[in-house]
XYZ file of C-alpha atoms in Angstrom:
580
model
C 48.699 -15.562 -44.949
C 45.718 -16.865 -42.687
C 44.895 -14.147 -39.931
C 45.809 -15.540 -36.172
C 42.676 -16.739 -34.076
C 41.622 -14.437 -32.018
C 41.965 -15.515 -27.967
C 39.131 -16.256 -26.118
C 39.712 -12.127 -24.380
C 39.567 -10.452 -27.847
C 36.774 -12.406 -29.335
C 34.171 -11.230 -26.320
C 35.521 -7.607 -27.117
C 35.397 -7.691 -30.910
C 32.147 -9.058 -30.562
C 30.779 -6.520 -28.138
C 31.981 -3.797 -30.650
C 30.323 -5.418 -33.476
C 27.553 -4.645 -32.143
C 27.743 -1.302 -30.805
C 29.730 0.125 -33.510
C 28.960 -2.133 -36.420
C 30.368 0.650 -39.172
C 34.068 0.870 -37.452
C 37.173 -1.719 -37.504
C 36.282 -4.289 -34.399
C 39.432 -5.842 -34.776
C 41.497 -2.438 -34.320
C 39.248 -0.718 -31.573
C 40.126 -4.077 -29.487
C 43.755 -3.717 -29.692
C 43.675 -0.186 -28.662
C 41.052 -1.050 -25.434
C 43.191 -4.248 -24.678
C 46.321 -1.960 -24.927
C 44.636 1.099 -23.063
C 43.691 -1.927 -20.251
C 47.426 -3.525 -20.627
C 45.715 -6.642 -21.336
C 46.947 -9.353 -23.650
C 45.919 -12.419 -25.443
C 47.353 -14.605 -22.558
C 45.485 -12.583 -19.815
C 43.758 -15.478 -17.888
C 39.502 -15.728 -18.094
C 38.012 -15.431 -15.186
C 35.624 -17.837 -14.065
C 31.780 -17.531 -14.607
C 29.199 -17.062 -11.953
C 32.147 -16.067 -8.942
C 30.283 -14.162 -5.757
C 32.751 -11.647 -4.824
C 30.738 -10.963 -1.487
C 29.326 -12.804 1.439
C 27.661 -11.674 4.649
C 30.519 -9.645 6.318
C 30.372 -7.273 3.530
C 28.163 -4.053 4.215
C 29.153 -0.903 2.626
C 29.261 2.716 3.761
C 28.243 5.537 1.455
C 29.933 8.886 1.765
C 31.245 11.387 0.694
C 34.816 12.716 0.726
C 33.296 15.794 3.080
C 31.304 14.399 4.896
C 33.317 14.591 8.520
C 35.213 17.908 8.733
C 38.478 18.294 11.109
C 40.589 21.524 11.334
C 44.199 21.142 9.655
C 42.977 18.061 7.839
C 41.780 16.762 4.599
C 38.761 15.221 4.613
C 39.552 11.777 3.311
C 41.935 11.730 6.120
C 39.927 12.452 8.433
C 36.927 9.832 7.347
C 40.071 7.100 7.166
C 40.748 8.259 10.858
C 37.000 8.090 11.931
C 36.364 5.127 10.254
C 39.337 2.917 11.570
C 38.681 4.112 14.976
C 34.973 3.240 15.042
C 34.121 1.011 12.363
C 37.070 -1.179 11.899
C 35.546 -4.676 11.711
C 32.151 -3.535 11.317
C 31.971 -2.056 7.921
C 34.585 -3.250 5.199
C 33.347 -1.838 2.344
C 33.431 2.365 1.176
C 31.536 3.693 -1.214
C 33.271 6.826 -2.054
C 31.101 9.193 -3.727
C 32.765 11.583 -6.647
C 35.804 12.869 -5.250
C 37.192 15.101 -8.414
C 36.831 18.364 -8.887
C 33.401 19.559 -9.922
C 31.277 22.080 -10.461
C 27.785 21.224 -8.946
C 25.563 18.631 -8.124
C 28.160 17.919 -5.311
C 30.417 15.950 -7.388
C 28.201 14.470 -9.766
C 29.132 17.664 -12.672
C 32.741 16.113 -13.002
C 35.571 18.480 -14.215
C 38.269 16.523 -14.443
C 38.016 12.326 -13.450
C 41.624 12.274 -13.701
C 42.579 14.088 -10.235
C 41.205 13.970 -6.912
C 39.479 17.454 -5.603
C 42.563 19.596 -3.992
C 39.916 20.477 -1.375
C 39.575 16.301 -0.169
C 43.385 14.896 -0.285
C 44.790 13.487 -3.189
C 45.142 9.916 -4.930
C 47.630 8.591 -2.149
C 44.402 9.131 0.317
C 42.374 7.277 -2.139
C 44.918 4.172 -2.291
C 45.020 4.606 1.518
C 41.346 3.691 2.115
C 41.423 1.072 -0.657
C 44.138 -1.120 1.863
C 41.565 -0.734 4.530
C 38.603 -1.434 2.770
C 36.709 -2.090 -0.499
C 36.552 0.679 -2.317
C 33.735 1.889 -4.918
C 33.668 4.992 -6.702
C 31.374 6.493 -9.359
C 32.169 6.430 -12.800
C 29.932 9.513 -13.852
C 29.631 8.078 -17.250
C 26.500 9.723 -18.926
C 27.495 13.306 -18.284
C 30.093 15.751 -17.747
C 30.148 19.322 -16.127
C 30.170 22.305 -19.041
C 33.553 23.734 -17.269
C 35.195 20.587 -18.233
C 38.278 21.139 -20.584
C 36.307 18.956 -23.227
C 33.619 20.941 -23.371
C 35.722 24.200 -23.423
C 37.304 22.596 -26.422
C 33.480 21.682 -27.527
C 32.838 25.046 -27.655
C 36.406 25.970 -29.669
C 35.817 23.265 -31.775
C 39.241 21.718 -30.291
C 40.299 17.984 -29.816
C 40.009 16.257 -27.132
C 36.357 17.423 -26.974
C 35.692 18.495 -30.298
C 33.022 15.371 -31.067
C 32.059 14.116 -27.141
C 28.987 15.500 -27.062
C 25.493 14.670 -28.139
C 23.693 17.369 -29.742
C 19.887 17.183 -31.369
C 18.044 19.735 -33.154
C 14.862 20.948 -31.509
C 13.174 20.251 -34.484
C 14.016 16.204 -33.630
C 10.975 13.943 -32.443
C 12.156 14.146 -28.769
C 8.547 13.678 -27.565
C 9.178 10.206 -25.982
C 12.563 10.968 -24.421
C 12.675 9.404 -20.653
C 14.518 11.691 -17.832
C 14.264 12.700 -14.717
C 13.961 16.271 -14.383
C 11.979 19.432 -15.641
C 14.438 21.646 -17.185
C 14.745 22.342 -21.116
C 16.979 18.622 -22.948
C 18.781 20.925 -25.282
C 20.906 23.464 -24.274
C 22.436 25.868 -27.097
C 25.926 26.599 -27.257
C 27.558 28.883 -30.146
C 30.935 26.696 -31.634
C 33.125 27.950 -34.694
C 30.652 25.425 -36.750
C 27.846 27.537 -35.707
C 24.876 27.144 -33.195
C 24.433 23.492 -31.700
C 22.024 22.110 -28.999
C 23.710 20.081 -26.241
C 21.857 16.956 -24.826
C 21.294 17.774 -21.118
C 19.786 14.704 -19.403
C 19.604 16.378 -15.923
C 21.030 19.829 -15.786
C 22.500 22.457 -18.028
C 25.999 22.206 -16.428
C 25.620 18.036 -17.315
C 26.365 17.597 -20.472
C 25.869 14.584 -21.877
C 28.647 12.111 -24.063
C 27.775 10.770 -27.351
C 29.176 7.183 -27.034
C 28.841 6.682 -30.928
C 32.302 8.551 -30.963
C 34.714 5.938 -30.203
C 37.210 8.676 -28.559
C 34.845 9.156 -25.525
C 34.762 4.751 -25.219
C 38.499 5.442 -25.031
C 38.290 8.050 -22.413
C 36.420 6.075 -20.196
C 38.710 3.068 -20.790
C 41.873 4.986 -19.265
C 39.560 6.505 -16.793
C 39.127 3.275 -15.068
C 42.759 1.807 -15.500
C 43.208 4.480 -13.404
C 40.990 3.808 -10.688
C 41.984 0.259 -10.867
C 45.465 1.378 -10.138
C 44.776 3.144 -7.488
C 42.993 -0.062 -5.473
C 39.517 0.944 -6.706
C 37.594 -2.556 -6.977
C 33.652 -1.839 -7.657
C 32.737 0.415 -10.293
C 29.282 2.142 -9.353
C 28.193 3.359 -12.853
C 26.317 6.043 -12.365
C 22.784 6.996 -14.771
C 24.329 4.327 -17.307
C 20.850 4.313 -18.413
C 20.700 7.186 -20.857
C 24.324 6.473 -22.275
C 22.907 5.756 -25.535
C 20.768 7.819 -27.148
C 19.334 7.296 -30.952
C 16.411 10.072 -31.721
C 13.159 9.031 -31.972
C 13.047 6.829 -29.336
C 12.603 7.460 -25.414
C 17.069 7.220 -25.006
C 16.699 4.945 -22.011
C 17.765 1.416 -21.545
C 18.404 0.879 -25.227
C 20.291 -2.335 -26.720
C 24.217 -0.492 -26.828
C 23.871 0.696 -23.520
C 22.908 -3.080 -22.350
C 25.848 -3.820 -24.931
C 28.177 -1.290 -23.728
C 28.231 -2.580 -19.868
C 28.959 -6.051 -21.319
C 32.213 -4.693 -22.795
C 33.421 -2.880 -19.522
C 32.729 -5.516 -17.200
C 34.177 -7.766 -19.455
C 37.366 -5.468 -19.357
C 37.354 -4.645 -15.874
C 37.232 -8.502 -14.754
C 39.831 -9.702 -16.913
C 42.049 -6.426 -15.462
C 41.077 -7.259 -11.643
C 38.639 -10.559 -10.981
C 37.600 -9.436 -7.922
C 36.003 -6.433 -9.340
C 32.583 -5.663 -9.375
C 30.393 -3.264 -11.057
C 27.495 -2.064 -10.350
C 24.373 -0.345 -12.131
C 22.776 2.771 -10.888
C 19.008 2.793 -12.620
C 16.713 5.023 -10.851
C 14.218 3.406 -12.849
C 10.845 0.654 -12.143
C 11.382 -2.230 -10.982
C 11.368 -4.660 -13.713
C 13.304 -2.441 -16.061
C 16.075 -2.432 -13.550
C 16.273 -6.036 -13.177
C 17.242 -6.166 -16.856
C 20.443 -4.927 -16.136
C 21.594 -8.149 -14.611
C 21.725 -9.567 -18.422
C 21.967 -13.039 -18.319
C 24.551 -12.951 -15.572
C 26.796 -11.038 -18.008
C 26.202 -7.314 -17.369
C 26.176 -5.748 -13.652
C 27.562 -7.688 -10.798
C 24.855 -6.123 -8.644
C 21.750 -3.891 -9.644
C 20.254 -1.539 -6.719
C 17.505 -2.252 -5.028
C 15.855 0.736 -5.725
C 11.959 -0.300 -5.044
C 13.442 -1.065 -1.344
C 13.312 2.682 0.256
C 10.093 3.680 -1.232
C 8.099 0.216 -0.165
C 9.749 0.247 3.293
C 9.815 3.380 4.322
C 5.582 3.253 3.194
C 5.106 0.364 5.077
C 6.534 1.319 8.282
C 4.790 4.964 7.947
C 1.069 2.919 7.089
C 2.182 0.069 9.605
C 1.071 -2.287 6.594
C 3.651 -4.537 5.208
C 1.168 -5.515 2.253
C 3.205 -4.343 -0.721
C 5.891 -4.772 0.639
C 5.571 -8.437 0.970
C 4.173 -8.612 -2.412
C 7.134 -6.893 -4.009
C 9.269 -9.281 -2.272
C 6.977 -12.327 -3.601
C 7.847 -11.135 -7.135
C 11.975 -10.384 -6.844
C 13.821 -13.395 -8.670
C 16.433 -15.162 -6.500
C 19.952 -13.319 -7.583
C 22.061 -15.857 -9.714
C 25.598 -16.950 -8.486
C 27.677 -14.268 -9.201
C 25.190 -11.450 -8.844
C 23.222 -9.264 -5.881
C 20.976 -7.321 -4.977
C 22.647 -4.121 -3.678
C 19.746 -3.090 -0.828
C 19.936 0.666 0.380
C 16.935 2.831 2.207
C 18.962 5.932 2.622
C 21.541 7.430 0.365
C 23.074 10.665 -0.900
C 20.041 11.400 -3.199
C 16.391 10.977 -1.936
C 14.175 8.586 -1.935
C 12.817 7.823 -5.669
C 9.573 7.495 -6.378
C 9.698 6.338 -9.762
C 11.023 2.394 -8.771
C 7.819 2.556 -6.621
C 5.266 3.018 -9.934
C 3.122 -0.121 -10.254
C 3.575 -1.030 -6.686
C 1.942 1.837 -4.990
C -1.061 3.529 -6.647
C -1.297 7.367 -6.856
C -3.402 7.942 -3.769
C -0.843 6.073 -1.898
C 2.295 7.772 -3.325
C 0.058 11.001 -2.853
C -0.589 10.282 0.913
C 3.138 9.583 1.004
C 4.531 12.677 -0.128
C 2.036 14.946 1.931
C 3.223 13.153 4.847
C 7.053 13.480 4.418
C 6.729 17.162 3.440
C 4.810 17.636 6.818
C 7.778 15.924 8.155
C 9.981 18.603 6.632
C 11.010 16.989 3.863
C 11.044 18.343 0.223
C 9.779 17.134 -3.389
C 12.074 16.638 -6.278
C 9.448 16.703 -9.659
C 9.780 15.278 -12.833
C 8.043 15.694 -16.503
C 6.316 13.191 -17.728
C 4.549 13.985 -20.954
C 4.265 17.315 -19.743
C 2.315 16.428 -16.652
C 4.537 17.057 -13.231
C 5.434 13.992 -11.188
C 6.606 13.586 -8.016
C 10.163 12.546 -8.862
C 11.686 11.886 -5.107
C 11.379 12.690 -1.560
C 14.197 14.914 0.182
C 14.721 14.140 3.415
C 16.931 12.315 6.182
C 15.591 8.740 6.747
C 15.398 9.297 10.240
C 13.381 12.036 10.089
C 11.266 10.523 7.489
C 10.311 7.919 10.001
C 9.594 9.994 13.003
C 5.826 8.874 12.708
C 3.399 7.519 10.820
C 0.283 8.926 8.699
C -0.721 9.901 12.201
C 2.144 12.156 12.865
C 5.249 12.216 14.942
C 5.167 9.724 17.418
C 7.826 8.537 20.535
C 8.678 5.530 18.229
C 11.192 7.343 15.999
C 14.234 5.301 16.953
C 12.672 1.996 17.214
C 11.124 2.487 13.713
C 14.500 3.525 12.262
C 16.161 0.560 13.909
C 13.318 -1.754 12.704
C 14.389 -0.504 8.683
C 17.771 -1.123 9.340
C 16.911 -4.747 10.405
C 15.177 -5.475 7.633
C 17.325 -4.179 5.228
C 20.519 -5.783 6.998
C 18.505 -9.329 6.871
C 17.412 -8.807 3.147
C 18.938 -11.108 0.078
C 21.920 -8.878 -1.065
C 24.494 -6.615 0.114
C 23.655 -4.018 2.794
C 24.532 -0.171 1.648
C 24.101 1.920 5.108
C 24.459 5.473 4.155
C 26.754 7.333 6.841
C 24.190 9.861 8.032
C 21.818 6.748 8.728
C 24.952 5.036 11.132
C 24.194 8.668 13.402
C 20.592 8.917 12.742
C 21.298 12.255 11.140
C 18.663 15.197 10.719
C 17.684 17.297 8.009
C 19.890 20.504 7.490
C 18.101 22.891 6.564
C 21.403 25.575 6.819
C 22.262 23.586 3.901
C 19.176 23.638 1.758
C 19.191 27.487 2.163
C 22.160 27.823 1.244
C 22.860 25.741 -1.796
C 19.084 25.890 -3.181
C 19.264 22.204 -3.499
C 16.179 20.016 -2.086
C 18.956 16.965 -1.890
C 21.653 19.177 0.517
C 19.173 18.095 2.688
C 20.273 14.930 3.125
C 24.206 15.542 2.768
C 24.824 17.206 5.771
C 28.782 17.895 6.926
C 29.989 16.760 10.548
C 32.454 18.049 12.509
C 34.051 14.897 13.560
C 34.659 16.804 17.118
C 31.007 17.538 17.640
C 29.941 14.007 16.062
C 32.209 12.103 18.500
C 30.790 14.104 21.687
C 27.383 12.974 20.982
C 28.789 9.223 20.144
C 29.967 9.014 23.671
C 26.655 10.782 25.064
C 24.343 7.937 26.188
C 21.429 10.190 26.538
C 22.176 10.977 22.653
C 20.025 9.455 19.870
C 23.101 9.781 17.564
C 24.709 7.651 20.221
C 21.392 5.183 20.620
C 20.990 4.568 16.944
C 25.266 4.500 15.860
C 25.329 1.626 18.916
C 22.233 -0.194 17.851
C 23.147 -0.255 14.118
C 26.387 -1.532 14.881
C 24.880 -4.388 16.853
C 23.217 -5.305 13.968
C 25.609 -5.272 11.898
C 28.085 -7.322 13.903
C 24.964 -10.057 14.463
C 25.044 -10.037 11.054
C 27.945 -10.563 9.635
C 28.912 -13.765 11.773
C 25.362 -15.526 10.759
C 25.636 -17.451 7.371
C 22.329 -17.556 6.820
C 22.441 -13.991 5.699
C 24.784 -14.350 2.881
C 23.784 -12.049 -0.006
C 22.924 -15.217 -2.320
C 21.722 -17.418 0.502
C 17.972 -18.340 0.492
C 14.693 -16.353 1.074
C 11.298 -17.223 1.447
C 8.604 -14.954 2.417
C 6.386 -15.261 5.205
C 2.496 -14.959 5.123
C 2.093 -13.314 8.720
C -0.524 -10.675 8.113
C -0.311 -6.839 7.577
C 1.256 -5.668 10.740
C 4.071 -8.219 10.699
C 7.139 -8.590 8.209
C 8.735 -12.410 7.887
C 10.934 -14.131 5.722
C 13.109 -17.207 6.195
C 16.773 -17.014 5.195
C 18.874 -20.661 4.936
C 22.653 -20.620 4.761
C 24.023 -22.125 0.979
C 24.851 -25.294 3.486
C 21.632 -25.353 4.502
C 23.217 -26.134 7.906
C 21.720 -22.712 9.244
C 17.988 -21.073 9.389
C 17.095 -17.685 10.538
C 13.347 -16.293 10.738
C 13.478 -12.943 10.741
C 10.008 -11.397 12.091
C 8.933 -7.561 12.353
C 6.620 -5.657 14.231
C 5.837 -2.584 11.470
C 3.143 -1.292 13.157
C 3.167 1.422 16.549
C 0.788 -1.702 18.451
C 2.156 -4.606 20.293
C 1.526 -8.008 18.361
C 1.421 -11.688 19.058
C 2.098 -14.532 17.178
C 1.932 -18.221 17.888
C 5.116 -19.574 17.778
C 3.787 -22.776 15.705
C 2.592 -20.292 12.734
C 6.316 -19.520 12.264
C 6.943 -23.411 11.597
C 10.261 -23.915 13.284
C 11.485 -27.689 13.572
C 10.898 -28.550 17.358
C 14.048 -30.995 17.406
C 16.351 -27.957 17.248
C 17.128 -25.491 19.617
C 16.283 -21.402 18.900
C 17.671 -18.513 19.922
C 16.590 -14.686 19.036
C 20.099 -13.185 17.575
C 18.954 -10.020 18.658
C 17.425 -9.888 21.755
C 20.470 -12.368 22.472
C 17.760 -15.045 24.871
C 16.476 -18.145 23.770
C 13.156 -19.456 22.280
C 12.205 -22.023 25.568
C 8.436 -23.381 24.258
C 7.811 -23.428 20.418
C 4.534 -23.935 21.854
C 3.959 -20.539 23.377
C 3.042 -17.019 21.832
C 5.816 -14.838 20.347
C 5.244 -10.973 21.642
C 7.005 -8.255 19.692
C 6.775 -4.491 21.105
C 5.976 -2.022 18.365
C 8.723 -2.317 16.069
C 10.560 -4.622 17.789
C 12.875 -6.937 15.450
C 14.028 -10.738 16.093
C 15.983 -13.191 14.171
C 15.329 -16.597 15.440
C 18.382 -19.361 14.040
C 18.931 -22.761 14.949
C 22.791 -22.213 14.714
C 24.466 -19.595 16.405
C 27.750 -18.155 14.859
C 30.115 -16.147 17.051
């Protein structure tokens, strides 16, 4: 009897497995991940190249924690806070790990399967998800080492028995890429005897060997679940290292490419409207090779953004900037740039190698830590490198190489305006909506450069200096949402729409954004510098037949003819079309 042909669903999968796992049974690994998915032969394909965004989407990153109320959970209470202020301003969550861990605040997962007793529980989680777009980490790399699989590691007990890479220190691990300073192996005695754990960031993260095809299986359930529970983008976080073969650096090798291909191609086929996104603290260009050829991540993070911006409004020259932006390759339909300048971690140095040389990454660290910021370090062939910046991104830009300055706000609102304006989808990091400042409470007392940047609101205190005008939690949360509500009306600034860079000089930023209709223009034109600055309107090269108006200062452009004067970092977006 002839075998069946295989539907158009299992063929992708069997062929993804081929090649990751070339020595097992394709054929039966698919019918267990199609089965583990609930997906069958006559589950529709989804369409190629779909956007699953446009301009109204801008996403909030936060934690569970991160606005406290007495008697309540957390999650309830961020719900609460967000409906009530940021209802039809932000539609998009990104939930940051919300199980119970055991360090790295959340990122040392114990158990994926629950939600932490200490935040709510999964009805919260399905809550938010009716409210908004929901993405959540899937900590796929790593584990914490008070996980039940790697207790049963230890016993030499199933599940857990095989999920864990181990090396020998004896192994050529001389070219191995990662991010921090402490020892790769860890040992740990099991009833097989002594083995050395692969630890790419800390000792309580230990890593999964994907070869085993129980931990692919894990991870399969692991996101059924969060599908079921409305989650819709999949934030996979260090999905860099997954694979590891010794002898080679274990970063960005050909299964982990292979790998993402098989989940998105799972995930889609479960939900279309799901997205996933890659997490690759990494340079530029190897970043941008996790697009694929439109078949891996949905969106990649911008990750050269915070580095190059925050330098350029601290130097008040926009040179590399500009030239960075020169290089980046229009996003394909169906993918994005996912633009951030703040976030839970700090801002990484490593996406800025190649476009800022060491003197300039060296002026830049000296002047954030006299801002009282901190230093994360990394080993690189046993030579220390700066690794990341700790610190709040408003006080990060409370000056410039010449110290603190009166411009702090303005400068903070100019970074937001670029970013918001940028190709791709806006990620606005909760403490930058408040213009947050470093705790340093929290640094003592966790020992962790990045606490400084996670800092915990009480949503009593944080709404009495919302409603304080004389605030500047109250200046920058009203500006930013003015920006973000000129934004997401304007067509022009769809994530896939099209950009063009200006040549304006070193103390201005410009770029030209058309709507996919190409019914709409807006120039958007910065001021990065603490000096006033002119600019003749015909430089700009607007078409004098149509009519202009500044989106942000909300007055129109009378004479095309006349000078253009922008305070020191003053923003304007000039469109021919106004959306309301």
């Amino acid at each position: 009897m002839s075998a069946q042909p295989h539907s158009e669903l299992s063929h992708r999968v069997i062929t993804h497995i081929q090649f990751i796992y070339p020595h097992l049974n394709a054929e039966e690994i698919c019918q267990q991940l199609l089965s583990i998915m609930r997906l069958d032969d006559n589950t529709p394909t989804p369409a190629n190249h779909q956007n699953h965004w446009n301009q109204e989407d801008i996403v909030a990153i936060t934690y569970g924690n991160s606005l406290l109320k007495e008697t309540e959970k957390p999650l309830h209470s961020l719900h609460q806070f967000f409906n009530k202020h940021l209802k039809g301003t932000i539609n998009s969550l990104h939930l940051l790990p919300f199980y119970p861990y055991s360090s790295d605040d959340g990122f040392a997962v114990m158990d994926y399967s629950k939600v932490s007793d200490s935040l709510g529980e999964w009805e919260d989680i399905s809550a938010l998800s009716k409210d908004y777009k929901l993405m959540a980490d899937l900590v796929i790399n790593h584990c914490s080492s008070r996980s039940l699989w790697f207790d049963n590691f230890k016993q030499g007990k199933h599940p857990g028995k095989n999920f864990f890479f181990t090396a020998s220190p004896e192994d050529d691990l001389e070219n191995v890429v990662r991010p921090r300073t402490s020892p790769l192996l860890r040992e740990v005695v099991t009833p097989q005897g002594t083995k050395h754990v692969w630890c790419t960031f800390s000792h309580d993260q230990v890593d999964f060997d994907f070869r085993q095809i129980e931990v692919l299986y894990e991870f399969i359930k692991i996101i059924r679940l969060y599908l079921d529970y409305g989650i819709r983008i999949f934030r996979l976080d260090a999905v860099a290292f997954l694979w590891k073969e010794i002898g080679t650096n274990c970063i960005h090798l050909a299964q982990t490419h292979e790998m993402i291909r098989l989940i998105r191609c799972l995930i889609e086929h479960s939900a279309n409207e799901a997205v996933i996104i890659t997490e690759t603290n990494v340079p530029n260009h190897e970043n941008l090779s996790y697009f694929g050829n439109g078949n891996e991540a949905h969106c990649v993070y911008n990750f050269s953004l915070p580095p190059l911006l925050l330098n350029t409004l601290i130097s008040g020259n926009c040179q590399h900037l500009k030239s960075w932006m020169m290089t980046m390759p229009p996003s394909q339909m169906g993918t994005a740039y996912f633009n951030f300048i703040a976030s839970h971690d700090g801002i990484g140095l490593r996406p800025a190698e190649g476009l800022l040389n060491d003197d300039e990454l060296a002026t830049l660290v000296n002047t954030i830590t006299q801002f009282g910021g901190r230093v994360s370090w990394r080993n690189a062939n046993g030579i220390q490198k700066p690794y990341e910046l700790n610190i709040s991104l408003f006080d990060a830009l409370q000056g410039t190489f010449k110290g603190p300055d009166k411009y702090q706000i303005d400068r903070f609102i100019c970074a937001h305006a670029i970013m918001l304006a940028l190709e791709g989808i806006p990620g606005i990091y909760i403490h930058s909506l408040f213009g947050t400042n470093n705790d340093y409470d929290r640094v003592k007392n966790t020992s962790h450069n990045r606490s400084i940047n996670r800092h915990q609101w009480s949503v009593e205190q944080l709404e009495s200096e919302l409603e304080n005008p004389y605030s500047a939690h109250h200046k920058v949360f009203k500006r930013i949402k003015s920006l973000i509500d000129k934004r997401t009306k304007q067509p022009a600034f769809h994530p896939n729409a099209v950009q063009f860079t200006l040549q304006l000089g070193e103390k201005l930023v410009g770029f030209w954004r058309q709507s996919q209709n190409r019914q709409q223009s807006i120039f958007c034109i910065y001021n990065i510098s603490d000096q006033t600055q002119t600019i003749a309107m015909t430089d700009i090269n607007l078409i004098d037949t149509a009519n202009w108006f500044d989106l942000i200062n909300e007055k129109s452009i009378e004479d095309l003819h006349s000078d253009l004067t922008l305070a020191p970092y003053q923003s304007v977006w000039l469109t021919n079309l106004v959306h309301k």
